[in-house]
PDB file of C-alpha atoms in Angstrom:
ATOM      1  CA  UNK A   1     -41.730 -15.815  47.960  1.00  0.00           C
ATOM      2  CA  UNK A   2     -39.987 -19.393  48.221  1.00  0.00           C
ATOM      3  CA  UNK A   3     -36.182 -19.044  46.587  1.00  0.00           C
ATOM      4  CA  UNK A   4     -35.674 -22.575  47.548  1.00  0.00           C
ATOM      5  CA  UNK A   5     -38.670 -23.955  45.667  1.00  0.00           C
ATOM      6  CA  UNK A   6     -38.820 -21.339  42.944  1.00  0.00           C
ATOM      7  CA  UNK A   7     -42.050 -19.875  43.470  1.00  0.00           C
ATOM      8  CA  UNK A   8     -43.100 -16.468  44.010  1.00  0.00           C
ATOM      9  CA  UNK A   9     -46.866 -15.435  45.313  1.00  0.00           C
ATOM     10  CA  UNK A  10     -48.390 -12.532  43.805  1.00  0.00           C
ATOM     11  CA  UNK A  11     -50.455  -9.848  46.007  1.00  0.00           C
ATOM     12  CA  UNK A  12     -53.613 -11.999  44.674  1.00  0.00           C
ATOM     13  CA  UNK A  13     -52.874 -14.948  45.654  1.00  0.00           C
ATOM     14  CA  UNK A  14     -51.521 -16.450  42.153  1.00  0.00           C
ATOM     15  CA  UNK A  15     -48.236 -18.545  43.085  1.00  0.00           C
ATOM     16  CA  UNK A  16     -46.059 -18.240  39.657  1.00  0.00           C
ATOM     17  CA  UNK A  17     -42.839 -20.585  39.128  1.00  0.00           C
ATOM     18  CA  UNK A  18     -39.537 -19.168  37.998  1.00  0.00           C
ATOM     19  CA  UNK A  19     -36.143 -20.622  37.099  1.00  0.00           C
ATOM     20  CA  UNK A  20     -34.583 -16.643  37.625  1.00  0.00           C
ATOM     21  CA  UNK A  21     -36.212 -14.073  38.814  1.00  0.00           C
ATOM     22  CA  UNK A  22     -36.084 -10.486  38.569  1.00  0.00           C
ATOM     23  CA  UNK A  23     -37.225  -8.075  40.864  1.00  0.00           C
ATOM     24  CA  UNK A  24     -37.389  -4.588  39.544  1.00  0.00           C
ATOM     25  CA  UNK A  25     -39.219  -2.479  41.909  1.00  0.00           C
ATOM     26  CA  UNK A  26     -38.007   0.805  40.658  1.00  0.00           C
ATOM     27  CA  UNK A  27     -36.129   3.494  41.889  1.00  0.00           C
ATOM     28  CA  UNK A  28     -35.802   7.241  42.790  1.00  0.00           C
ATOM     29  CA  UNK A  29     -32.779   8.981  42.509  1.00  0.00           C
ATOM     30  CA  UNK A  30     -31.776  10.878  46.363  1.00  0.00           C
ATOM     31  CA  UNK A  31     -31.540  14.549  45.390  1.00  0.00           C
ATOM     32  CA  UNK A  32     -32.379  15.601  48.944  1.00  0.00           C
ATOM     33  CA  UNK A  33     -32.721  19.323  49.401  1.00  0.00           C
ATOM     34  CA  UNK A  34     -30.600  20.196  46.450  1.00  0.00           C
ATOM     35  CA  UNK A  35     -31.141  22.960  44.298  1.00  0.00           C
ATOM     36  CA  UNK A  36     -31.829  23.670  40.769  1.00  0.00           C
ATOM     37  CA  UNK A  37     -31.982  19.667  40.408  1.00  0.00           C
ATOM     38  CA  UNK A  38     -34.993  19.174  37.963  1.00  0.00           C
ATOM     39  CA  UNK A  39     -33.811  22.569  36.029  1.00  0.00           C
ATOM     40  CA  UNK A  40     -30.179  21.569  36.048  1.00  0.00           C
ATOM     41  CA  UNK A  41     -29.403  17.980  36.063  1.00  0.00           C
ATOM     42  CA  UNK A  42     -30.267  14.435  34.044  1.00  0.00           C
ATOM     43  CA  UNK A  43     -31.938  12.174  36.403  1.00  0.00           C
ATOM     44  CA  UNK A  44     -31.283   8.567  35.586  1.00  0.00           C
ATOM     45  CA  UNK A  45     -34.593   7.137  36.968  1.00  0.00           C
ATOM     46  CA  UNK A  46     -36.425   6.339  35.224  1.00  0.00           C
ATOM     47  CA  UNK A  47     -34.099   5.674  31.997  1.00  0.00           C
ATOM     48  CA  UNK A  48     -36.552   7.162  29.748  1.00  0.00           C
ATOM     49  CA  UNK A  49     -35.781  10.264  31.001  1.00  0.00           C
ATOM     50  CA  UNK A  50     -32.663   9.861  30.794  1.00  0.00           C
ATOM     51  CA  UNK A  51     -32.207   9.063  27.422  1.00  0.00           C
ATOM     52  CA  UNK A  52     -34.226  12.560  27.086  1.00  0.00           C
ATOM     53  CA  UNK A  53     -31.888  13.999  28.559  1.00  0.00           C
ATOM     54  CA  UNK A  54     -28.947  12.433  27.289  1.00  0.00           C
ATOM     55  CA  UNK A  55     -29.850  13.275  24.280  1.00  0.00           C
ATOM     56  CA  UNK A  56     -30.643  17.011  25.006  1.00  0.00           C
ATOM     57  CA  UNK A  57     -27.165  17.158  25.989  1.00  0.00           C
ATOM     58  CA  UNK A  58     -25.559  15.639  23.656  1.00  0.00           C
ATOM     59  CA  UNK A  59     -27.394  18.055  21.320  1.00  0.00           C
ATOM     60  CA  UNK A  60     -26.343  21.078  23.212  1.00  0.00           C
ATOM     61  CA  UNK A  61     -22.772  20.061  22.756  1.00  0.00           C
ATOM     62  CA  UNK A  62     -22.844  19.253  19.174  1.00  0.00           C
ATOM     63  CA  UNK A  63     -23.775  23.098  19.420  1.00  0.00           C
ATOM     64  CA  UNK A  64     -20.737  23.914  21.129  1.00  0.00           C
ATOM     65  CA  UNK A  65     -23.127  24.934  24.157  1.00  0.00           C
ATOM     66  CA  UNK A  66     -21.670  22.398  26.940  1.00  0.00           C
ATOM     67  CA  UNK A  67     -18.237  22.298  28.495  1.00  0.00           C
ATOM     68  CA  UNK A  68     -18.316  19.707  30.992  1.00  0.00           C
ATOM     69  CA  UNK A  69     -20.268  16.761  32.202  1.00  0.00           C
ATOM     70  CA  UNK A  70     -20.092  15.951  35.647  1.00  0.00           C
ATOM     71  CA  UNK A  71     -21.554  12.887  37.183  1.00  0.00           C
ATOM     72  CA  UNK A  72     -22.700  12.480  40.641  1.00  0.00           C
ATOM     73  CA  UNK A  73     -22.412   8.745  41.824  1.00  0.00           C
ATOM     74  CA  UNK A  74     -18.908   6.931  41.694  1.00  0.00           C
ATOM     75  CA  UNK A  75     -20.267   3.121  41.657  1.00  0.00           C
ATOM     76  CA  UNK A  76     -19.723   0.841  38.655  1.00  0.00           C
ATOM     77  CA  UNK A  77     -23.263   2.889  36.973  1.00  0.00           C
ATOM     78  CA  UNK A  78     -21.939   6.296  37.204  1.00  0.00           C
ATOM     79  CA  UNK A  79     -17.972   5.027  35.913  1.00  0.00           C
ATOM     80  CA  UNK A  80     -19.808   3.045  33.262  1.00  0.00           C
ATOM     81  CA  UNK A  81     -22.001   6.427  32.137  1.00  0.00           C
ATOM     82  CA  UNK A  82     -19.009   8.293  32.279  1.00  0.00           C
ATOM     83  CA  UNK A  83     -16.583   6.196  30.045  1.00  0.00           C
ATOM     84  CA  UNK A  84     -19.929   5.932  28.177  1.00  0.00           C
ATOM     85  CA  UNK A  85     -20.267   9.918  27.716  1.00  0.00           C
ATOM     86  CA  UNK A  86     -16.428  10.536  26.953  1.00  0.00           C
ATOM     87  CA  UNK A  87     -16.151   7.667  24.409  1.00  0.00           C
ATOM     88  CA  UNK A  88     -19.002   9.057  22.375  1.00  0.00           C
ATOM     89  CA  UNK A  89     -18.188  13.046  22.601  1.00  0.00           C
ATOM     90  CA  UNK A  90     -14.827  11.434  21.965  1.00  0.00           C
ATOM     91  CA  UNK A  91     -16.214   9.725  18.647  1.00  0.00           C
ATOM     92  CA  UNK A  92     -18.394  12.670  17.335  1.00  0.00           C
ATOM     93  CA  UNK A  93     -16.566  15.445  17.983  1.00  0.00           C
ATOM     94  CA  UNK A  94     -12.828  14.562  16.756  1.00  0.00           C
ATOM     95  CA  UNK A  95     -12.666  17.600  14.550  1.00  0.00           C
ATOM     96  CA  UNK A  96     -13.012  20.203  17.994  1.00  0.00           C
ATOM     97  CA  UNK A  97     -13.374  20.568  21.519  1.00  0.00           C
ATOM     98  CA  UNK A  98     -14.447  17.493  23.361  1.00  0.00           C
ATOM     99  CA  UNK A  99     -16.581  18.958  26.849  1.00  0.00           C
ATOM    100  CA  UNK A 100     -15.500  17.333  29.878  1.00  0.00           C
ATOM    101  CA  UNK A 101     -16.442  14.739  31.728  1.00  0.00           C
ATOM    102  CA  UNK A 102     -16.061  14.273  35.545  1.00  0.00           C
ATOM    103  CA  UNK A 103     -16.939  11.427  38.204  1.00  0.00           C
ATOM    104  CA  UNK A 104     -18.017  12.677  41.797  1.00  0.00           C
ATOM    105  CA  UNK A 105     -19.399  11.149  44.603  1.00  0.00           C
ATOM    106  CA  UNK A 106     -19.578  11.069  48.531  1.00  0.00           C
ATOM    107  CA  UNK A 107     -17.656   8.171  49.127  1.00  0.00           C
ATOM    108  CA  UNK A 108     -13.536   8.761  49.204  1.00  0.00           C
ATOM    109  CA  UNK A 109     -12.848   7.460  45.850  1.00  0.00           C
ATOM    110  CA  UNK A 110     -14.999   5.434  43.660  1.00  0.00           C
ATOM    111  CA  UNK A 111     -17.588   3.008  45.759  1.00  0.00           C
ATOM    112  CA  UNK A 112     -16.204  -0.295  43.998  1.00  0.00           C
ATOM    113  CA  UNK A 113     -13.514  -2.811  45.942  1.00  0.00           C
ATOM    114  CA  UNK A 114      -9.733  -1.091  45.627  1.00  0.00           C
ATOM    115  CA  UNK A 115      -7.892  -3.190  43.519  1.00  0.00           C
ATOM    116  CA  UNK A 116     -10.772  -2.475  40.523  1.00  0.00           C
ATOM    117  CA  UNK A 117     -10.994   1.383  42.132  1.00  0.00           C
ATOM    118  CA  UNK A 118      -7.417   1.392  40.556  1.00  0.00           C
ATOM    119  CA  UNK A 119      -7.179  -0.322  37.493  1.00  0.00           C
ATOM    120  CA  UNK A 120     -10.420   2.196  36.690  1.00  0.00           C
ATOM    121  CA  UNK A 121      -9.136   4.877  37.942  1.00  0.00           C
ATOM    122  CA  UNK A 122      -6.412   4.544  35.575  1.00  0.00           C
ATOM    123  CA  UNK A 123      -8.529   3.909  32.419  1.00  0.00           C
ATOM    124  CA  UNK A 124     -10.788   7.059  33.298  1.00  0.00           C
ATOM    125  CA  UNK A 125      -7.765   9.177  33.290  1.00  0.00           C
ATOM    126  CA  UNK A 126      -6.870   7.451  30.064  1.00  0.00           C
ATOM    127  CA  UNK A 127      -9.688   7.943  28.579  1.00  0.00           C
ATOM    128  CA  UNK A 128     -10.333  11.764  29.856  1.00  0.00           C
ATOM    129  CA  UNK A 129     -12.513  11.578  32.553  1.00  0.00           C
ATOM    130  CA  UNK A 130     -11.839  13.213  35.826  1.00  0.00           C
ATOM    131  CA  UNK A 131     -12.405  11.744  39.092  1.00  0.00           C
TER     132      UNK A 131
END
């Protein structure tokens, strides 16, 4: 790969020009030695899935059958996701009980630079989401 001249070389051989380039080599979400993970949880890798999922749950609590959400990753995905999650439970289910939605993660906080930690901080708890 040359950034400087735009080019990019392919594992046979081709050289291809780009103007922007995107590299998505994929991803696996860290469950480590955690339990009940693929019986339990949405994975969001890969997002197929997760729209499967998403969707399961959002079907489960249209059936009154789910009481909170919680999230596991406090960078700008997971606060994204869980606006995301509250604003549409918020939406659909105005008529009765709206499940829960919570932000956790390892990191003190939410992982993003302070002065945005706060300001979202604030519009999560605005907007019902626990952190």
């Amino acid at each position: 790969m040359s950034p400087d001249a735009g080019k990019v070389a392919c594992a046979d051989g081709t050289v291809l020009p780009y103007d922007v380039l995107s590299l998505d080599v994929g991803s696996q979400s860290a469950i480590g030695d955690a339990k009940g993970v693929e019986r339990h949880a949405v994975l969001l890798r890969p997002l197929e899935r997760a729209l499967v999922g998403w969707n399961g749950v959002f079907a489960r609590a249209a059936a009154g059958r789910v009481n909170a959400v919680t999230i596991v990753g406090g960078g700008a995905a997971g606060i994204e996701l869980a606006l995301a999650m509250r604003y549409r439970f918020d939406v659909a289910f105005r008529d009765h009980d709206v499940p829960h939605v919570r932000l956790i993660s390892d990191a003190a906080g939410i992982g993003i630079a302070a002065g945005a930690a706060r300001r979202l901080v604030r519009r999560m708890r605005r907007a019902g989401v626990a952190s």
